[in-house]
Coordinates of C-alpha atoms and ligand atoms in Angstrom, one line a residue:
M25 CA 47.1 94.7 48.4
V26 CA 46.6 92.9 52.1
A27 CA 49.2 94.1 54.6
P28 CA 51.6 91.6 55.9
T29 CA 50.2 90.2 59.3
T30 CA 52.3 90.5 62.3
E31 CA 51.2 89.6 65.7
R32 CA 50.9 93.2 66.5
A33 CA 49.1 94.9 63.6
V34 CA 45.7 95.2 64.7
R35 CA 43.4 95.6 61.6
T36 CA 40.1 97.9 61.9
Y37 CA 37.6 97.5 59.3
G38 CA 34.3 99.1 57.8
V39 CA 31.8 97.4 56.0
F40 CA 32.2 97.1 52.1
I41 CA 29.2 98.4 50.1
D42 CA 29.0 99.0 46.3
G43 CA 33.0 98.8 45.7
E44 CA 34.1 100.9 48.8
E45 CA 35.1 100.0 52.3
T46 CA 33.2 102.5 54.6
Q47 CA 34.8 104.4 57.4
P48 CA 34.7 101.9 60.6
T49 CA 31.9 103.1 62.9
A50 CA 32.3 104.1 66.4
E51 CA 30.9 100.7 67.5
L52 CA 33.6 97.9 66.9
M53 CA 33.8 94.3 67.6
A54 CA 37.2 93.2 68.9
R55 CA 38.5 89.9 68.1
E56 CA 41.4 88.3 69.9
N57 CA 43.5 85.7 68.7
P58 CA 42.2 82.7 70.7
G59 CA 45.9 81.6 71.1
T60 CA 47.2 84.8 72.8
Q61 CA 44.1 86.7 73.7
K62 CA 45.6 89.8 72.2
V63 CA 43.3 91.9 70.2
V64 CA 44.0 91.3 66.4
A65 CA 41.0 93.0 64.6
R66 CA 38.1 95.3 65.0
F67 CA 35.2 94.7 63.0
T68 CA 32.2 97.3 62.4
R69 CA 29.0 96.2 64.1
G70 CA 26.9 96.8 61.0
D71 CA 22.9 96.6 61.7
A72 CA 20.0 96.1 59.6
S73 CA 20.2 99.6 57.8
E74 CA 23.7 98.6 56.6
A75 CA 22.6 95.3 55.6
Q76 CA 19.7 96.9 53.4
A77 CA 22.3 99.3 51.7
A78 CA 24.5 96.2 50.9
V79 CA 21.3 94.4 49.5
T80 CA 20.1 97.4 47.4
S81 CA 24.0 97.7 46.1
A82 CA 23.6 94.2 45.1
R83 CA 19.8 94.6 43.9
R84 CA 21.0 97.3 41.4
A85 CA 24.3 95.8 40.2
F86 CA 22.0 92.6 39.2
D87 CA 19.1 94.8 37.8
K88 CA 20.9 97.5 36.0
G89 CA 24.4 96.7 35.8
D90 CA 26.0 94.7 33.3
W91 CA 27.5 91.6 35.3
P92 CA 24.8 89.3 34.8
S93 CA 24.7 89.7 30.9
R94 CA 28.7 89.8 30.5
S95 CA 30.0 86.9 28.6
G96 CA 31.3 83.8 30.4
A97 CA 34.7 84.4 29.1
E98 CA 34.7 88.2 30.7
R99 CA 33.6 86.9 33.9
A100 CA 35.9 84.1 33.8
A101 CA 39.0 87.0 33.3
V102 CA 37.8 88.6 36.5
L103 CA 37.9 85.4 38.5
R104 CA 41.4 84.4 37.2
A105 CA 42.6 87.9 38.2
L106 CA 41.3 87.2 41.5
A107 CA 42.8 83.9 41.6
S108 CA 46.0 85.3 41.0
L109 CA 45.9 88.2 43.4
M110 CA 44.7 85.4 46.3
R111 CA 47.9 83.8 45.2
R112 CA 50.1 87.1 45.6
D113 CA 48.6 87.7 49.1
Q114 CA 48.4 84.1 50.1
E115 CA 50.7 84.7 53.1
P116 CA 48.9 87.5 54.7
L117 CA 45.3 86.3 53.9
A118 CA 46.4 82.7 55.8
G119 CA 47.7 84.8 58.5
I120 CA 44.6 86.7 59.1
D121 CA 42.5 83.5 59.1
A122 CA 44.8 81.8 61.6
E123 CA 45.2 84.6 64.0
E124 CA 41.3 85.4 64.2
S125 CA 40.4 81.7 64.2
G126 CA 43.0 79.9 65.9
K127 CA 43.7 77.4 63.3
P128 CA 47.5 76.6 62.8
I129 CA 49.2 78.6 60.0
R130 CA 50.0 75.8 58.2
L131 CA 46.2 74.6 57.7
A132 CA 45.3 78.5 56.8
R133 CA 47.6 78.1 53.9
G134 CA 45.9 75.2 52.7
D135 CA 42.5 76.8 53.0
V136 CA 44.0 79.9 50.9
A137 CA 45.1 77.5 48.3
A138 CA 42.1 75.4 48.3
G139 CA 40.2 78.6 47.6
I140 CA 42.4 79.8 44.6
A141 CA 41.9 76.5 43.2
L142 CA 38.0 76.7 43.6
T143 CA 38.3 80.3 41.8
E144 CA 40.3 79.2 38.9
Y145 CA 37.6 76.2 38.6
A146 CA 34.7 78.3 38.9
A147 CA 36.4 80.4 36.0
A148 CA 36.4 77.5 33.9
L149 CA 32.8 76.9 34.8
A150 CA 32.1 80.4 33.6
M151 CA 33.6 79.6 29.9
T152 CA 31.6 76.2 29.4
S153 CA 28.1 76.6 31.0
H154 CA 25.2 76.3 28.5
G155 CA 21.6 75.5 28.3
E156 CA 20.1 72.7 26.2
V157 CA 18.4 72.7 22.4
H158 CA 15.6 70.6 22.1
T159 CA 15.1 69.4 18.4
H160 CA 13.0 66.3 18.9
L161 CA 9.7 68.0 19.6
G162 CA 8.2 67.7 16.5
P163 CA 9.2 69.3 13.1
D164 CA 7.4 72.7 14.2
F165 CA 8.8 73.0 17.8
T166 CA 12.2 74.0 19.0
G167 CA 13.0 74.3 23.1
L168 CA 15.6 76.3 24.5
V169 CA 16.5 75.5 28.1
T170 CA 18.5 78.5 29.0
R171 CA 20.7 78.4 32.6
E172 CA 20.4 82.0 34.0
P173 CA 21.9 83.5 37.0
C174 CA 19.2 83.1 39.8
G175 CA 19.7 86.9 41.3
V176 CA 21.2 88.4 44.2
V177 CA 22.7 86.0 46.8
A178 CA 22.9 86.2 50.4
M179 CA 25.8 84.2 51.8
I180 CA 26.2 83.6 55.5
T181 CA 29.2 82.0 56.7
P182 CA 30.5 80.5 59.8
W183 CA 34.2 80.9 62.0
N184 CA 35.9 77.8 61.4
F185 CA 36.9 78.1 57.9
P186 CA 36.6 82.0 57.1
L187 CA 38.2 82.2 53.5
L188 CA 37.7 78.6 52.4
L189 CA 33.7 78.6 53.0
L190 CA 33.2 82.0 51.2
M191 CA 35.2 80.5 48.5
Q192 CA 33.0 77.6 48.0
K193 CA 30.2 79.9 47.3
L194 CA 31.2 83.1 46.2
P195 CA 33.2 82.1 42.9
F196 CA 30.4 80.0 41.6
A197 CA 28.0 82.8 42.4
L198 CA 30.0 85.2 40.5
A199 CA 30.8 82.6 37.8
A200 CA 26.9 82.3 37.1
G201 CA 26.5 85.8 36.9
C202 CA 24.8 86.6 40.3
T203 CA 25.8 89.4 42.8
A204 CA 26.5 88.8 46.2
V205 CA 26.1 90.1 50.1
C206 CA 28.1 88.2 52.6
K207 CA 27.7 88.4 56.3
P208 CA 30.6 86.6 57.7
S209 CA 31.1 85.4 61.1
E210 CA 31.3 88.3 63.8
L211 CA 34.5 86.4 65.1
T212 CA 36.6 86.0 61.7
S213 CA 35.5 88.7 59.1
G214 CA 38.6 89.7 58.2
S215 CA 39.8 87.7 55.2
T216 CA 35.9 88.1 53.6
L217 CA 36.7 91.8 54.0
E218 CA 40.0 91.6 52.1
I219 CA 38.6 89.2 49.6
A220 CA 36.3 91.9 48.8
K221 CA 39.0 94.6 48.3
L222 CA 40.8 91.9 46.0
A223 CA 37.9 91.3 43.8
T224 CA 37.6 95.0 43.4
E225 CA 41.1 95.3 42.3
A226 CA 40.7 92.1 39.9
G227 CA 37.9 94.2 38.1
L228 CA 34.9 92.9 39.5
P229 CA 32.2 95.9 39.0
D230 CA 31.1 97.9 42.4
G231 CA 28.2 96.6 43.9
V232 CA 28.6 93.1 42.7
F233 CA 30.3 91.8 45.9
N234 CA 29.3 93.5 49.3
V235 CA 30.1 92.5 52.8
V236 CA 28.3 93.5 55.9
T237 CA 30.1 92.7 59.2
G238 CA 27.8 92.1 62.4
P239 CA 25.6 90.1 64.8
G240 CA 23.6 87.2 63.1
A241 CA 20.6 88.0 65.0
T242 CA 20.5 91.6 63.3
V243 CA 22.6 91.4 60.0
G244 CA 22.1 87.8 59.0
N245 CA 18.5 87.8 60.2
H246 CA 17.8 91.1 57.8
L247 CA 19.4 88.9 54.6
A248 CA 17.3 86.1 55.7
R249 CA 14.2 88.1 55.6
S250 CA 15.0 90.4 52.8
S251 CA 12.4 90.4 49.7
D252 CA 15.2 91.7 47.7
V253 CA 17.3 88.4 48.1
D254 CA 16.9 85.7 45.7
L255 CA 18.8 82.9 47.2
L256 CA 20.5 82.5 50.5
S257 CA 23.4 80.5 51.0
F258 CA 23.8 79.6 54.6
T259 CA 26.8 77.6 56.3
G260 CA 26.5 77.2 59.9
S261 CA 24.9 75.3 63.1
T262 CA 21.7 73.4 62.1
A263 CA 19.6 75.4 64.9
V264 CA 20.6 78.6 63.2
G265 CA 19.9 77.1 60.0
R266 CA 16.5 76.2 61.3
S267 CA 15.9 80.0 62.1
V268 CA 17.0 81.1 58.7
V269 CA 14.4 78.7 56.9
E270 CA 11.7 80.4 59.0
A271 CA 13.0 83.8 58.6
S272 CA 13.3 83.3 54.9
S273 CA 9.6 82.4 54.1
G274 CA 8.6 85.8 53.4
N275 CA 9.6 85.8 49.6
V276 CA 9.9 82.2 49.6
K277 CA 13.4 82.5 48.7
R278 CA 15.8 79.3 47.5
L279 CA 17.8 78.1 50.2
S280 CA 21.0 76.4 50.2
L281 CA 22.1 75.0 53.7
E282 CA 25.2 73.5 54.9
L283 CA 24.8 72.4 58.5
G284 CA 26.4 70.3 61.2
G285 CA 27.6 67.0 61.1
K286 CA 28.9 63.9 63.2
A287 CA 30.9 61.7 60.6
A288 CA 32.5 58.4 61.5
S289 CA 35.4 56.8 60.8
I290 CA 34.7 53.0 60.1
V291 CA 37.8 50.6 60.5
F292 CA 37.7 47.2 59.4
P293 CA 40.3 44.8 60.2
D294 CA 41.5 44.4 56.4
A295 CA 42.4 48.0 56.4
D296 CA 46.0 49.3 56.1
L297 CA 45.9 50.1 59.6
E298 CA 49.0 52.3 59.7
D299 CA 46.9 54.6 56.9
A300 CA 44.1 54.2 59.3
V301 CA 45.4 55.5 62.3
D302 CA 46.9 58.6 60.6
G303 CA 43.7 59.1 58.9
V304 CA 41.4 58.7 61.8
L305 CA 43.3 61.4 63.9
F306 CA 43.6 63.7 61.0
A307 CA 39.8 63.3 60.4
V308 CA 38.9 64.3 64.2
L309 CA 42.0 66.5 64.9
F310 CA 42.0 68.7 61.8
N311 CA 41.4 72.2 62.5
Q312 CA 41.2 71.1 66.4
G313 CA 37.8 69.2 65.3
E314 CA 35.9 72.7 64.6
C315 CA 34.9 71.2 61.2
C316 CA 31.6 70.3 59.9
V317 CA 32.7 66.9 58.3
S318 CA 35.2 66.0 61.6
G319 CA 35.3 62.4 61.8
A320 CA 34.4 62.6 65.5
R321 CA 33.2 59.1 65.9
L322 CA 35.5 56.0 65.5
L323 CA 33.4 52.7 65.0
V324 CA 36.1 50.2 65.0
H325 CA 35.8 46.1 64.4
Q326 CA 36.0 44.4 67.8
D327 CA 38.9 42.0 66.1
V328 CA 41.4 45.1 65.8
A329 CA 39.9 47.4 68.4
D330 CA 42.4 47.0 71.2
R331 CA 45.3 47.1 69.3
F332 CA 44.0 50.1 67.0
V333 CA 42.9 52.2 70.0
A334 CA 46.6 51.5 71.4
A335 CA 48.1 52.9 68.3
L336 CA 46.1 55.9 68.4
V337 CA 46.9 56.5 71.9
D338 CA 50.7 56.3 71.1
R339 CA 50.5 58.6 67.9
V340 CA 48.5 61.2 69.5
S341 CA 51.0 61.7 72.3
R342 CA 53.4 63.0 69.8
L343 CA 51.3 65.4 68.3
R344 CA 51.8 69.2 69.0
V345 CA 49.2 71.7 70.0
G346 CA 50.6 75.4 69.3
A347 CA 49.6 79.0 68.6
P348 CA 48.1 79.6 65.6
L349 CA 51.4 81.1 64.1
D350 CA 53.5 78.6 65.2
E351 CA 55.0 77.1 62.2
D352 CA 55.1 73.5 63.9
A353 CA 51.7 73.4 65.3
D354 CA 49.4 70.3 64.1
I355 CA 46.5 71.5 66.5
G356 CA 45.7 75.1 67.1
A357 CA 43.7 77.2 69.9
M358 CA 39.9 76.5 70.3
I359 CA 37.5 79.6 68.8
H360 CA 36.8 80.7 72.4
S361 CA 37.0 80.1 75.9
A362 CA 33.0 79.2 76.3
H363 CA 33.3 76.8 73.3
L364 CA 36.3 75.0 75.0
D365 CA 34.4 74.7 78.2
K366 CA 31.2 73.3 76.1
V367 CA 33.5 70.6 74.7
L368 CA 34.8 69.6 78.2
E369 CA 31.2 69.1 79.6
Y370 CA 30.7 66.4 76.7
I371 CA 33.8 64.4 78.0
G372 CA 32.7 64.8 81.6
G373 CA 29.1 63.4 80.6
A374 CA 30.6 60.6 78.7
E375 CA 32.9 59.9 81.6
A376 CA 30.0 59.8 83.9
E377 CA 28.1 57.3 81.8
G378 CA 30.9 54.7 81.9
A379 CA 33.1 55.7 78.9
R380 CA 37.2 55.7 79.4
V381 CA 39.5 58.8 78.6
V382 CA 42.3 57.2 77.1
A383 CA 44.2 60.6 76.1
G384 CA 43.9 63.9 77.0
G385 CA 40.3 65.3 78.1
T386 CA 41.7 68.6 79.8
R387 CA 42.3 72.2 79.0
L388 CA 46.0 73.1 78.6
T389 CA 47.1 75.6 80.9
S390 CA 50.7 75.5 81.5
G391 CA 53.5 77.9 80.0
A392 CA 52.4 79.4 76.8
F393 CA 49.1 77.8 76.5
A394 CA 48.0 79.8 79.8
A395 CA 47.6 82.7 77.3
G396 CA 45.0 81.0 75.2
H397 CA 42.1 78.6 74.7
F398 CA 44.0 75.2 74.3
M399 CA 43.0 71.8 74.5
A400 CA 44.7 68.5 74.6
P401 CA 43.5 65.9 71.7
T402 CA 41.3 63.7 73.5
I403 CA 40.6 60.0 72.8
I404 CA 37.3 58.2 74.6
D405 CA 37.1 54.6 74.6
Q406 CA 33.8 52.6 75.4
V407 CA 31.5 55.4 74.0
S408 CA 27.8 54.2 74.3
P409 CA 25.9 54.7 71.2
T410 CA 23.1 56.2 73.3
S411 CA 25.3 59.0 74.8
R412 CA 25.4 62.8 73.9
L413 CA 29.1 62.4 72.9
F414 CA 28.1 60.0 70.2
N415 CA 25.0 61.8 68.7
E416 CA 25.6 65.6 69.2
E417 CA 28.1 67.5 67.3
V418 CA 31.0 68.4 69.8
F419 CA 33.2 70.5 67.4
G420 CA 36.4 69.9 69.2
P421 CA 39.2 67.5 69.0
V422 CA 37.5 64.7 71.0
L423 CA 37.3 61.3 69.1
A424 CA 34.5 58.9 70.6
I425 CA 35.0 55.4 70.0
S426 CA 32.8 52.5 69.7
R427 CA 33.0 49.1 68.6
F428 CA 31.3 46.7 66.1
R429 CA 31.1 43.2 65.1
T430 CA 29.5 43.1 61.6
E431 CA 29.1 45.3 58.6
E432 CA 25.3 45.5 59.3
E433 CA 26.1 46.9 62.7
A434 CA 28.5 49.6 61.5
V435 CA 26.3 50.8 59.0
E436 CA 23.5 50.9 61.9
L437 CA 25.7 52.7 64.4
A438 CA 26.9 55.2 61.5
N439 CA 23.4 55.8 60.2
S440 CA 22.0 56.3 63.9
V441 CA 22.6 59.9 64.2
E442 CA 20.7 63.0 63.0
Y443 CA 23.4 64.2 60.8
G444 CA 24.4 63.0 57.2
L445 CA 27.2 65.0 56.0
A446 CA 30.1 62.6 55.5
N447 CA 31.5 59.3 56.7
S448 CA 35.0 57.6 56.0
V449 CA 35.7 53.7 55.5
W450 CA 39.1 52.1 56.0
S451 CA 38.9 49.0 54.3
K452 CA 40.9 47.1 51.2
N453 CA 38.1 44.9 50.5
I454 CA 36.3 46.2 47.4
D455 CA 32.7 44.6 48.6
T456 CA 33.0 46.2 52.0
A457 CA 33.9 49.7 50.7
L458 CA 31.4 49.8 47.8
S459 CA 28.7 48.4 50.1
L460 CA 29.2 50.9 52.8
G461 CA 29.7 53.7 50.3
R462 CA 26.2 52.9 49.2
R463 CA 24.5 52.4 52.3
L464 CA 25.7 55.1 54.3
R465 CA 23.3 57.9 54.4
S466 CA 25.8 61.1 54.0
G467 CA 26.6 63.5 51.3
T468 CA 29.9 62.3 50.9
V469 CA 31.8 59.0 51.7
W470 CA 35.3 58.6 51.5
V471 CA 37.2 55.2 51.3
N472 CA 40.6 55.0 52.6
T473 CA 40.9 58.5 52.6
T474 CA 39.2 61.4 54.5
I475 CA 38.5 65.4 54.6
D476 CA 39.5 65.1 51.2
G477 CA 38.0 66.7 47.9
A478 CA 38.6 68.5 44.9
P479 CA 37.1 71.6 43.1
Q480 CA 35.0 69.1 40.6
L481 CA 33.8 67.3 43.7
P482 CA 30.2 68.3 45.0
C483 CA 29.6 68.6 49.1
G484 CA 26.8 69.0 51.0
G485 CA 24.4 67.0 53.4
V486 CA 21.5 64.8 53.8
K487 CA 19.0 64.7 57.0
N488 CA 19.6 67.6 59.3
S489 CA 23.0 68.4 57.7
G490 CA 21.0 70.4 55.3
Y491 CA 20.6 70.5 51.5
G492 CA 22.1 72.0 48.3
R493 CA 25.4 71.3 47.3
E494 CA 28.7 73.2 46.9
M495 CA 31.8 72.8 44.6
G496 CA 31.6 70.9 41.5
Q497 CA 29.0 71.3 38.5
A498 CA 26.1 71.1 41.1
G499 CA 27.7 73.9 43.2
F500 CA 27.8 76.2 40.2
E501 CA 24.1 75.0 39.2
E502 CA 22.7 76.1 42.6
F503 CA 23.3 79.8 41.5
T504 CA 21.2 79.4 38.5
E505 CA 17.7 79.6 37.4
L506 CA 16.4 77.2 34.4
K507 CA 14.2 79.0 31.7
T508 CA 12.3 77.2 29.1
I509 CA 11.7 79.2 25.8
Q510 CA 9.6 76.9 23.7
I511 CA 9.3 78.3 20.1
R512 CA 6.7 77.4 17.3
S513 CA 7.8 77.7 13.6
G514 CA 5.3 77.5 10.8
K515 CA 1.6 77.8 11.0
R516 CA -0.2 77.2 14.2
T517 CA -2.8 74.5 14.2
P518 CA -6.2 76.1 15.3
F519 CA -7.5 75.0 18.7
F520 CA -11.0 76.4 18.3
R521 CA -13.2 74.8 15.5
D522 CA -14.5 77.2 13.2
G523 CA -18.1 78.3 12.4
C524 CA -19.3 77.5 15.8
A525 CA -21.7 80.7 16.6
H526 CA -23.1 81.1 20.2
Ligands
LIG27 P1 26.4 79.5 63.7 O1 25.3 79.0 63.3 O2 26.1 79.9 65.2 O3 26.9 80.8 62.8 C1 26.8 80.7 61.3 C2 26.5 82.2 60.9 O4 25.4 82.5 61.1 C3 27.3 83.2 61.7 O5 27.7 84.1 60.5 C4 26.2 83.8 62.5 O6 26.4 85.4 62.8 C5 25.1 83.8 61.4 N1 24.0 83.8 62.5 C6 23.7 83.6 63.8 N2 22.3 83.8 64.1 C7 21.7 84.2 63.1 C8 20.3 84.4 62.7 N3 19.3 84.2 63.7 N4 20.0 84.6 61.4 C9 20.9 84.6 60.5 N5 22.2 84.4 60.8 C10 22.5 84.1 62.0 O7 27.7 78.5 63.4 P2 29.2 78.7 63.9 O8 29.1 78.7 65.4 O9 29.6 80.1 63.4 O10 29.9 77.4 63.0 C11 30.0 76.2 63.5 C12 28.7 75.4 62.9 O11 28.9 75.6 61.3 C13 28.7 74.1 63.3 O12 27.5 73.7 63.5 C14 29.2 73.4 61.7 O13 28.9 72.1 61.7 C15 28.7 74.5 61.0 N6 29.5 74.1 59.5 C16 29.1 73.4 58.5 C17 29.6 73.2 57.6 C18 29.1 72.5 56.5 O14 29.5 72.7 54.9 N7 28.0 71.8 56.4 C19 30.8 73.8 57.2 C20 31.5 74.5 58.3 C21 30.6 74.9 59.6

């Protein structure tokens, strides 16, 4: 059972290997609540030897244990039990993510609910997954295409959705019969360690899921290099993604990369503009903009641009920035001070190039805000498509607005960035919606909705946003290998002719 979270209870963790949490080491990494700067957790600073111990445990559980060969029904039962334990502990799990990441508690509850739904969906896939039988290969041949677990999976996750991004991977890997080692972000490791304990309580055999906390450069790098790891599932920045591709080349392991993004919200004059105002602000401010699919750019049609921007400015002035555990907060604290500084730098740079800040643009320092890393939700108009603000991932509550005249121009602007994770189209015209849906180069296109999804729907990127898919049937298949078994029945037709002496 996860202990209830209060602002004062400091959690101290070891690492989780072979079904047990170790004693915390002397070297701990303290994590402060970014809304209060009070220490809320201390994580063990694991190193390469702990990473190796975790990989060895997962390797043993895969090669010698029975998890990979258990029936789908048995694996599904464990996943359903995990889902119900997460439901029991939803409140403390949400509290841990809110305190460590700075996100509002309301959002953290949503993350846990989504994690539960993903786990239940993966349980269903464990039950229904199957291979193929080919019976049209001629009378003497039968082909079996079996779908097998791909082996030991290393999972490296970032800080913005600590529990949810883990649950986009873990239940699917477990449903497929894999074993796993996760290295969560050193800033937000709490919920991953709690999930490991809950999974054991749910009946997951020892060694099937291991967690090693610590720095990316040591623990993460060891997992990327390890020849005992069969697949590396990485979510994080494009820069680190590139480095893990290189590090992983030794044993040519399979990779799935969920990297950065620079999504656009594209608003046409025939949209329901009231819906679009809410949606565009939700897209950019959700999780303080610290979201890979954040709608960081607004492309708005010239004919409605002025009044649409005015409506955004009016609406944003009534949103509430607050501490992570504040029930009424719409927008929480930024992950740390250096990140907030980086976001402010982008704003300064865009202003210097002639863009106009029409809302926010500053750090919040008065009253209760003085204790944390808070930022006013920011809207910047007249942003040049050649600016850094338009092209680079800012990862903050900053909306960069540019205008367009034609559908062609909208598509060109949206596709002009290096990323291709998601985009949103706001239009009631089916031709416009479908045409853009097909021409936008991103793994997801939302129409008249944004940052949405369902366990059944895959997500992932194109271009520098990575490759591979999470969630949906495709997200399950990422963790499997196909094997072909071809069987001949009856007498073989000889290949070599008879009686040819040398
Ligand atoms: P990051 O790339 O700095 O870190 C991600 C993880 O990689 C962390 O656990 C980190 O410790 C680890 N890491 C760092 N250096 C490593 C190395 N050399 N070898 C192996 N692992 C290493 O990202 P972040 O700052 O934690 O998260 C923000 C980034 O994540 C953003 O770019 C965001 O777009 C991206 N993200 C992508 C998705 C998606 O689904 N595409 C989802 C969420 C976040």
